[in-house]
Amino acid sequence: MAKEAKSGGGFLETVKTIVYALLIAGVFRTLFYQPFWIPSGSMKDTLLIGDFLFVNKMAYGYSYASCPSVKIPSIGINIDATHLCGWLDGDNTRILGGEPERGDIAVFRHPVTGGDFIKRIVGLPGETIQMKGGVLHINGEPVQLQLDGTFEETAGPQGPQRLRPRCANGPVGTGALCIKEKFVETLPGGHAHSILNITMQGSDNTPVYTVPEGHYFMMGDNRDNSSDSRVPNIAGGVGFVPYENLLGRASRVMFSSAGRSMLFFWTWRGDRFFEKIE
């Protein structure tokens, strides 16, 4: 009998330990840092498909979007941030709010779908944004661009979604060299970062957008391969991003996998451990 009681007690202790660990992990993920794995190439070459990073959730304070979402369709789990923290939604404010800066790479919730996106903040509330001939204009003035050679990668399926890169040197076969033009873009205020160009397309010439108060204009660094604020969210793009939809700021890549899974350690990129994000 005593042995059975001890066995039952050991099982309960194990369950309690797991529950406590999950609670601690949930609090840590909600208040401090959220893991994020780069699924697409919209932020190349700053961020590559397979980069694993932590998002600093303290940078901008907290809103409903700070609560975690857990979605595992295969077993029917669909817990959205609004289910847990919906009472904070709707007023576009934050608790302990911090102001995002131009040039920040931010993770945010899509205003319509609720999915997590990562882009660079280029437009602040009240500013006008326009693309003219592939050059970003802020408040009517072009940003500074400097040619910085090319970005080269091997053509072929990348990441778990097996996405193929687009190339400035035309469609190339698997295993061939895929080339994009590379520039250093300097934003007002002095923040400089790399952007890529593939071709001239519709998103390189846009209307003038006026960023509403309490919203931000987001763009991918891989300019010709990014769904961002240049397309309204009702048309499948991102549109203007409300302040309350920001999750946090990304500042450093922890490690990076060139394979189909971040668990495939033999595919980890040796030059991207703890890489600072510009």
mmCIF file of C-alpha atoms in Angstrom:
data_model
loop_
_atom_site.group_PDB
_atom_site.id
_atom_site.type_symbol
_atom_site.label_atom_id
_atom_site.label_comp_id
_atom_site.label_asym_id
_atom_site.label_seq_id
_atom_site.Cartn_x
_atom_site.Cartn_y
_atom_site.Cartn_z
ATOM 1 C CA MET A 1 0.000 0.000 0.000
ATOM 2 C CA ALA A 2 2.791 2.381 0.968
ATOM 3 C CA LYS A 3 4.572 1.600 -2.290
ATOM 4 C CA GLU A 4 1.423 2.382 -4.286
ATOM 5 C CA ALA A 5 0.966 5.680 -2.421
ATOM 6 C CA LYS A 6 4.572 6.601 -3.097
ATOM 7 C CA SER A 7 4.143 5.745 -6.772
ATOM 8 C CA GLY A 8 0.974 7.852 -7.004
ATOM 9 C CA GLY A 9 2.674 10.719 -5.215
ATOM 10 C CA GLY A 10 5.603 10.565 -7.615
ATOM 11 C CA PHE A 11 3.250 10.814 -10.601
ATOM 12 C CA LEU A 12 1.496 13.849 -9.094
ATOM 13 C CA GLU A 13 4.838 15.529 -8.432
ATOM 14 C CA THR A 14 5.818 14.965 -12.051
ATOM 15 C CA VAL A 15 2.543 16.481 -13.269
ATOM 16 C CA LYS A 16 3.000 19.480 -10.941
ATOM 17 C CA THR A 17 6.551 19.986 -12.185
ATOM 18 C CA ILE A 18 5.380 19.986 -15.808
ATOM 19 C CA VAL A 19 2.531 22.406 -15.034
ATOM 20 C CA TYR A 20 4.870 24.780 -13.174
ATOM 21 C CA ALA A 21 7.394 24.624 -16.017
ATOM 22 C CA LEU A 22 4.699 25.449 -18.567
ATOM 23 C CA LEU A 23 3.446 28.346 -16.442
ATOM 24 C CA ILE A 24 6.941 29.760 -16.051
ATOM 25 C CA ALA A 25 7.587 29.385 -19.778
ATOM 26 C CA GLY A 26 4.250 31.060 -20.541
ATOM 27 C CA VAL A 27 5.009 34.012 -18.270
ATOM 28 C CA PHE A 28 8.525 34.359 -19.735
ATOM 29 C CA ARG A 29 7.157 34.242 -23.302
ATOM 30 C CA THR A 30 4.403 36.733 -22.502
ATOM 31 C CA LEU A 31 6.482 39.300 -20.621
ATOM 32 C CA PHE A 32 10.056 39.111 -21.856
ATOM 33 C CA TYR A 33 11.092 37.265 -25.014
ATOM 34 C CA GLN A 34 9.249 35.356 -27.711
ATOM 35 C CA PRO A 35 11.016 32.903 -30.037
ATOM 36 C CA PHE A 36 10.546 33.493 -33.757
ATOM 37 C CA TRP A 37 11.713 31.430 -36.723
ATOM 38 C CA ILE A 38 12.013 33.194 -40.084
ATOM 39 C CA PRO A 39 9.742 31.318 -42.546
ATOM 40 C CA SER A 40 10.198 33.393 -45.734
ATOM 41 C CA GLY A 41 12.746 35.451 -47.641
ATOM 42 C CA SER A 42 11.062 38.866 -47.358
ATOM 43 C CA MET A 43 13.819 40.221 -45.081
ATOM 44 C CA LYS A 44 16.871 38.959 -46.989
ATOM 45 C CA ASP A 45 19.716 39.545 -46.690
ATOM 46 C CA THR A 46 19.270 40.930 -43.184
ATOM 47 C CA LEU A 47 17.351 37.822 -42.135
ATOM 48 C CA LEU A 48 17.528 34.483 -43.920
ATOM 49 C CA ILE A 49 14.983 31.681 -44.091
ATOM 50 C CA GLY A 50 15.713 29.489 -41.092
ATOM 51 C CA ASP A 51 17.080 32.213 -38.785
ATOM 52 C CA PHE A 52 15.997 31.640 -35.178
ATOM 53 C CA LEU A 53 15.767 34.679 -32.931
ATOM 54 C CA PHE A 54 14.162 36.019 -29.784
ATOM 55 C CA VAL A 55 11.905 39.074 -29.918
ATOM 56 C CA ASN A 56 12.307 41.587 -27.090
ATOM 57 C CA LYS A 57 8.728 42.164 -25.873
ATOM 58 C CA MET A 58 9.814 44.755 -23.288
ATOM 59 C CA ALA A 59 10.958 47.173 -26.024
ATOM 60 C CA TYR A 60 7.465 48.502 -26.850
ATOM 61 C CA GLY A 61 5.538 47.586 -23.715
ATOM 62 C CA TYR A 62 2.503 45.322 -23.656
ATOM 63 C CA SER A 63 -0.859 45.017 -25.386
ATOM 64 C CA TYR A 64 -3.274 42.210 -26.240
ATOM 65 C CA ALA A 65 -0.781 41.094 -28.911
ATOM 66 C CA SER A 66 1.791 40.326 -26.208
ATOM 67 C CA CYS A 67 -0.199 37.292 -25.124
ATOM 68 C CA PRO A 68 0.899 34.065 -26.818
ATOM 69 C CA SER A 69 -1.041 32.280 -29.526
ATOM 70 C CA VAL A 70 -0.934 28.498 -29.685
ATOM 71 C CA LYS A 71 -2.103 27.011 -32.971
ATOM 72 C CA ILE A 72 -1.628 23.300 -33.721
ATOM 73 C CA PRO A 73 -4.232 22.435 -36.386
ATOM 74 C CA SER A 74 -3.240 18.762 -36.471
ATOM 75 C CA ILE A 75 -4.615 18.216 -32.954
ATOM 76 C CA GLY A 76 -7.292 20.914 -33.004
ATOM 77 C CA ILE A 77 -5.573 23.484 -30.763
ATOM 78 C CA ASN A 78 -6.320 27.096 -31.729
ATOM 79 C CA ILE A 79 -5.725 29.495 -28.842
ATOM 80 C CA ASP A 80 -5.417 33.068 -30.079
ATOM 81 C CA ALA A 81 -4.014 36.048 -28.187
ATOM 82 C CA THR A 82 -7.468 37.617 -28.252
ATOM 83 C CA HIS A 83 -8.863 34.617 -26.347
ATOM 84 C CA LEU A 84 -6.520 35.354 -23.459
ATOM 85 C CA CYS A 85 -6.085 39.115 -23.600
ATOM 86 C CA GLY A 86 -8.951 40.369 -25.715
ATOM 87 C CA TRP A 87 -9.893 42.768 -22.931
ATOM 88 C CA LEU A 88 -6.805 44.820 -23.899
ATOM 89 C CA ASP A 89 -7.774 44.987 -27.582
ATOM 90 C CA GLY A 90 -9.417 47.884 -29.374
ATOM 91 C CA ASP A 91 -7.996 51.131 -27.966
ATOM 92 C CA ASN A 92 -4.591 51.025 -29.750
ATOM 93 C CA THR A 93 -2.676 51.682 -26.530
ATOM 94 C CA ARG A 94 -0.043 49.765 -24.594
ATOM 95 C CA ILE A 95 0.924 49.210 -20.969
ATOM 96 C CA LEU A 96 4.424 50.583 -20.223
ATOM 97 C CA GLY A 97 4.509 51.541 -23.882
ATOM 98 C CA GLY A 98 7.770 52.407 -25.602
ATOM 99 C CA GLU A 99 8.023 54.279 -28.898
ATOM 100 C CA PRO A 100 9.299 52.264 -31.894
ATOM 101 C CA GLU A 101 12.148 53.843 -33.818
ATOM 102 C CA ARG A 102 12.569 54.122 -37.560
ATOM 103 C CA GLY A 103 14.710 51.246 -38.760
ATOM 104 C CA ASP A 104 13.618 48.809 -36.047
ATOM 105 C CA ILE A 105 12.904 45.260 -37.184
ATOM 106 C CA ALA A 106 9.622 44.448 -35.481
ATOM 107 C CA VAL A 107 7.407 41.406 -35.138
ATOM 108 C CA PHE A 108 3.701 42.274 -35.260
ATOM 109 C CA ARG A 109 0.289 40.694 -35.618
ATOM 110 C CA HIS A 110 -1.288 41.066 -39.046
ATOM 111 C CA PRO A 111 -4.227 43.486 -38.642
ATOM 112 C CA VAL A 112 -6.658 41.057 -40.330
ATOM 113 C CA THR A 113 -5.369 37.481 -40.129
ATOM 114 C CA GLY A 114 -3.649 37.739 -36.743
ATOM 115 C CA GLY A 115 -0.573 35.906 -38.057
ATOM 116 C CA ASP A 116 2.890 36.944 -36.889
ATOM 117 C CA PHE A 117 4.901 38.994 -39.413
ATOM 118 C CA ILE A 118 8.379 40.517 -39.251
ATOM 119 C CA LYS A 119 9.319 43.665 -41.200
ATOM 120 C CA ARG A 120 11.289 46.879 -40.828
ATOM 121 C CA ILE A 121 9.631 50.091 -39.593
ATOM 122 C CA VAL A 122 10.231 52.770 -42.247
ATOM 123 C CA GLY A 123 7.286 55.130 -41.720
ATOM 124 C CA LEU A 124 6.180 56.806 -38.486
ATOM 125 C CA PRO A 125 2.754 58.248 -37.591
ATOM 126 C CA GLY A 126 1.833 61.319 -39.630
ATOM 127 C CA GLU A 127 4.490 60.814 -42.329
ATOM 128 C CA THR A 128 4.015 60.311 -46.051
ATOM 129 C CA ILE A 129 5.553 57.275 -47.744
ATOM 130 C CA GLN A 130 5.961 56.584 -51.456
ATOM 131 C CA MET A 131 8.032 54.318 -53.702
ATOM 132 C CA LYS A 132 9.232 56.005 -56.893
ATOM 133 C CA GLY A 133 11.382 54.049 -59.318
ATOM 134 C CA GLY A 134 12.305 51.599 -56.592
ATOM 135 C CA VAL A 135 13.473 54.338 -54.222
ATOM 136 C CA LEU A 136 11.764 54.914 -50.882
ATOM 137 C CA HIS A 137 10.563 58.507 -50.361
ATOM 138 C CA ILE A 138 9.706 59.744 -46.859
ATOM 139 C CA ASN A 139 7.865 63.065 -46.575
ATOM 140 C CA GLY A 140 8.643 63.710 -50.223
ATOM 141 C CA GLU A 141 12.400 63.176 -49.914
ATOM 142 C CA PRO A 142 14.277 60.158 -51.330
ATOM 143 C CA VAL A 143 16.336 58.115 -48.893
ATOM 144 C CA GLN A 144 20.040 57.726 -49.538
ATOM 145 C CA LEU A 145 21.002 54.631 -51.557
ATOM 146 C CA GLN A 146 24.470 53.273 -52.232
ATOM 147 C CA LEU A 147 25.194 50.269 -54.454
ATOM 148 C CA ASP A 148 26.838 47.522 -52.396
ATOM 149 C CA GLY A 149 27.582 44.740 -54.858
ATOM 150 C CA THR A 150 25.327 41.698 -55.059
ATOM 151 C CA PHE A 151 23.692 39.119 -52.826
ATOM 152 C CA GLU A 152 24.272 35.583 -54.058
ATOM 153 C CA GLU A 153 22.655 32.306 -53.040
ATOM 154 C CA THR A 154 22.105 28.876 -54.519
ATOM 155 C CA ALA A 155 18.795 28.479 -56.339
ATOM 156 C CA GLY A 156 16.572 25.749 -54.944
ATOM 157 C CA PRO A 157 13.856 25.010 -52.380
ATOM 158 C CA GLN A 158 14.487 26.687 -49.013
ATOM 159 C CA GLY A 159 13.076 26.112 -45.528
ATOM 160 C CA PRO A 160 10.099 23.990 -44.478
ATOM 161 C CA GLN A 161 7.861 25.638 -47.084
ATOM 162 C CA ARG A 162 10.410 24.809 -49.811
ATOM 163 C CA LEU A 163 10.291 28.331 -51.203
ATOM 164 C CA ARG A 164 12.408 29.114 -54.254
ATOM 165 C CA PRO A 165 14.203 32.483 -54.396
ATOM 166 C CA ARG A 166 13.581 34.980 -57.167
ATOM 167 C CA CYS A 167 16.691 36.064 -59.026
ATOM 168 C CA ALA A 168 17.719 39.261 -60.833
ATOM 169 C CA ASN A 169 19.638 37.126 -63.336
ATOM 170 C CA GLY A 170 16.391 35.512 -64.467
ATOM 171 C CA PRO A 171 14.888 32.107 -63.690
ATOM 172 C CA VAL A 172 17.765 29.728 -63.014
ATOM 173 C CA GLY A 173 17.793 26.000 -62.420
ATOM 174 C CA THR A 174 18.275 24.214 -59.120
ATOM 175 C CA GLY A 175 21.865 24.478 -57.949
ATOM 176 C CA ALA A 176 22.641 27.499 -60.104
ATOM 177 C CA LEU A 177 23.762 30.882 -58.773
ATOM 178 C CA CYS A 178 20.898 33.252 -57.917
ATOM 179 C CA ILE A 179 21.911 36.920 -57.879
ATOM 180 C CA LYS A 180 20.201 40.058 -56.561
ATOM 181 C CA GLU A 181 21.413 43.664 -56.549
ATOM 182 C CA LYS A 182 22.357 44.872 -53.085
ATOM 183 C CA PHE A 183 22.178 48.428 -51.747
ATOM 184 C CA VAL A 184 22.801 50.189 -48.451
ATOM 185 C CA GLU A 185 19.735 52.280 -47.613
ATOM 186 C CA THR A 186 20.122 55.100 -45.086
ATOM 187 C CA LEU A 187 16.902 56.307 -43.468
ATOM 188 C CA PRO A 188 16.284 59.767 -41.976
ATOM 189 C CA GLY A 189 17.996 59.736 -38.599
ATOM 190 C CA GLY A 190 20.988 57.798 -39.929
ATOM 191 C CA HIS A 191 19.919 54.149 -39.652
ATOM 192 C CA ALA A 192 21.653 52.211 -42.460
ATOM 193 C CA HIS A 193 20.801 48.683 -43.566
ATOM 194 C CA SER A 194 20.970 46.378 -46.570
ATOM 195 C CA ILE A 195 18.153 46.045 -49.106
ATOM 196 C CA LEU A 196 17.864 43.864 -52.210
ATOM 197 C CA ASN A 197 16.522 44.538 -55.696
ATOM 198 C CA ILE A 198 15.359 41.918 -58.177
ATOM 199 C CA THR A 199 13.532 43.785 -60.935
ATOM 200 C CA MET A 200 11.292 46.778 -61.617
ATOM 201 C CA GLN A 201 7.705 45.898 -60.716
ATOM 202 C CA GLY A 202 4.445 47.465 -59.570
ATOM 203 C CA SER A 203 5.458 47.788 -55.922
ATOM 204 C CA ASP A 204 8.416 49.980 -56.978
ATOM 205 C CA ASN A 205 6.006 52.799 -57.909
ATOM 206 C CA THR A 206 3.172 53.483 -55.491
ATOM 207 C CA PRO A 207 0.721 56.205 -54.546
ATOM 208 C CA VAL A 208 1.553 58.509 -51.650
ATOM 209 C CA TYR A 209 0.561 56.888 -48.348
ATOM 210 C CA THR A 210 -0.117 59.017 -45.276
ATOM 211 C CA VAL A 211 0.537 57.008 -42.119
ATOM 212 C CA PRO A 212 -2.345 57.491 -39.632
ATOM 213 C CA GLU A 213 -1.655 58.490 -36.055
ATOM 214 C CA GLY A 214 -0.947 55.469 -33.896
ATOM 215 C CA HIS A 215 0.165 53.369 -36.900
ATOM 216 C CA TYR A 216 3.406 52.402 -38.638
ATOM 217 C CA PHE A 217 4.511 51.667 -42.196
ATOM 218 C CA MET A 218 6.395 48.368 -42.545
ATOM 219 C CA MET A 219 8.544 47.101 -45.425
ATOM 220 C CA GLY A 220 10.676 44.045 -46.119
ATOM 221 C CA ASP A 221 14.356 44.481 -46.985
ATOM 222 C CA ASN A 222 13.934 42.107 -49.933
ATOM 223 C CA ARG A 223 11.831 44.793 -51.557
ATOM 224 C CA ASP A 224 10.581 42.891 -54.600
ATOM 225 C CA ASN A 225 9.623 39.809 -52.599
ATOM 226 C CA SER A 226 7.738 41.247 -49.641
ATOM 227 C CA SER A 227 4.052 41.538 -48.776
ATOM 228 C CA ASP A 228 4.041 44.658 -46.599
ATOM 229 C CA SER A 229 2.398 48.051 -46.003
ATOM 230 C CA ARG A 230 2.548 48.919 -49.697
ATOM 231 C CA VAL A 231 -0.524 46.715 -50.168
ATOM 232 C CA PRO A 232 -3.684 47.355 -48.062
ATOM 233 C CA ASN A 233 -4.547 44.536 -45.667
ATOM 234 C CA ILE A 234 -7.963 44.175 -47.308
ATOM 235 C CA ALA A 235 -6.137 43.278 -50.546
ATOM 236 C CA GLY A 236 -3.915 40.612 -49.004
ATOM 237 C CA GLY A 237 -1.098 42.876 -47.869
ATOM 238 C CA VAL A 238 -0.256 44.287 -44.450
ATOM 239 C CA GLY A 239 -1.409 47.894 -44.707
ATOM 240 C CA PHE A 240 -0.756 50.272 -41.820
ATOM 241 C CA VAL A 241 0.125 48.453 -38.590
ATOM 242 C CA PRO A 242 -1.553 49.686 -35.374
ATOM 243 C CA TYR A 243 0.668 50.410 -32.380
ATOM 244 C CA GLU A 244 -1.134 47.772 -30.307
ATOM 245 C CA ASN A 245 -0.315 45.060 -32.871
ATOM 246 C CA LEU A 246 3.432 45.245 -32.259
ATOM 247 C CA LEU A 247 4.881 42.265 -30.384
ATOM 248 C CA GLY A 248 8.464 43.405 -29.988
ATOM 249 C CA ARG A 249 11.814 44.222 -31.535
ATOM 250 C CA ALA A 250 14.307 41.756 -33.009
ATOM 251 C CA SER A 251 17.977 42.508 -32.414
ATOM 252 C CA ARG A 252 20.034 39.316 -32.715
ATOM 253 C CA VAL A 253 19.945 35.956 -34.521
ATOM 254 C CA MET A 254 20.641 33.123 -32.082
ATOM 255 C CA PHE A 255 21.338 30.475 -34.733
ATOM 256 C CA SER A 256 20.266 29.672 -38.266
ATOM 257 C CA SER A 257 19.310 26.485 -40.109
ATOM 258 C CA ALA A 258 19.662 26.146 -43.864
ATOM 259 C CA GLY A 259 17.603 22.944 -43.830
ATOM 260 C CA ARG A 260 13.921 22.065 -43.554
ATOM 261 C CA SER A 261 13.918 22.108 -39.739
ATOM 262 C CA MET A 262 15.772 24.031 -37.057
ATOM 263 C CA LEU A 263 16.341 20.644 -35.386
ATOM 264 C CA PHE A 264 18.587 19.559 -38.266
ATOM 265 C CA PHE A 265 21.750 20.779 -36.505
ATOM 266 C CA TRP A 266 23.975 19.574 -39.358
ATOM 267 C CA THR A 267 22.402 22.276 -41.554
ATOM 268 C CA TRP A 268 23.087 25.137 -39.110
ATOM 269 C CA ARG A 269 24.948 28.074 -40.636
ATOM 270 C CA GLY A 270 28.248 28.465 -38.814
ATOM 271 C CA ASP A 271 28.552 32.215 -39.498
ATOM 272 C CA ARG A 272 25.212 33.289 -37.995
ATOM 273 C CA PHE A 273 25.468 32.331 -34.332
ATOM 274 C CA PHE A 274 24.513 35.373 -32.208
ATOM 275 C CA GLU A 275 24.578 37.572 -35.306
ATOM 276 C CA LYS A 276 23.589 41.173 -34.597
ATOM 277 C CA ILE A 277 20.671 42.452 -36.683
ATOM 278 C CA GLU A 278 21.154 45.867 -38.285
#
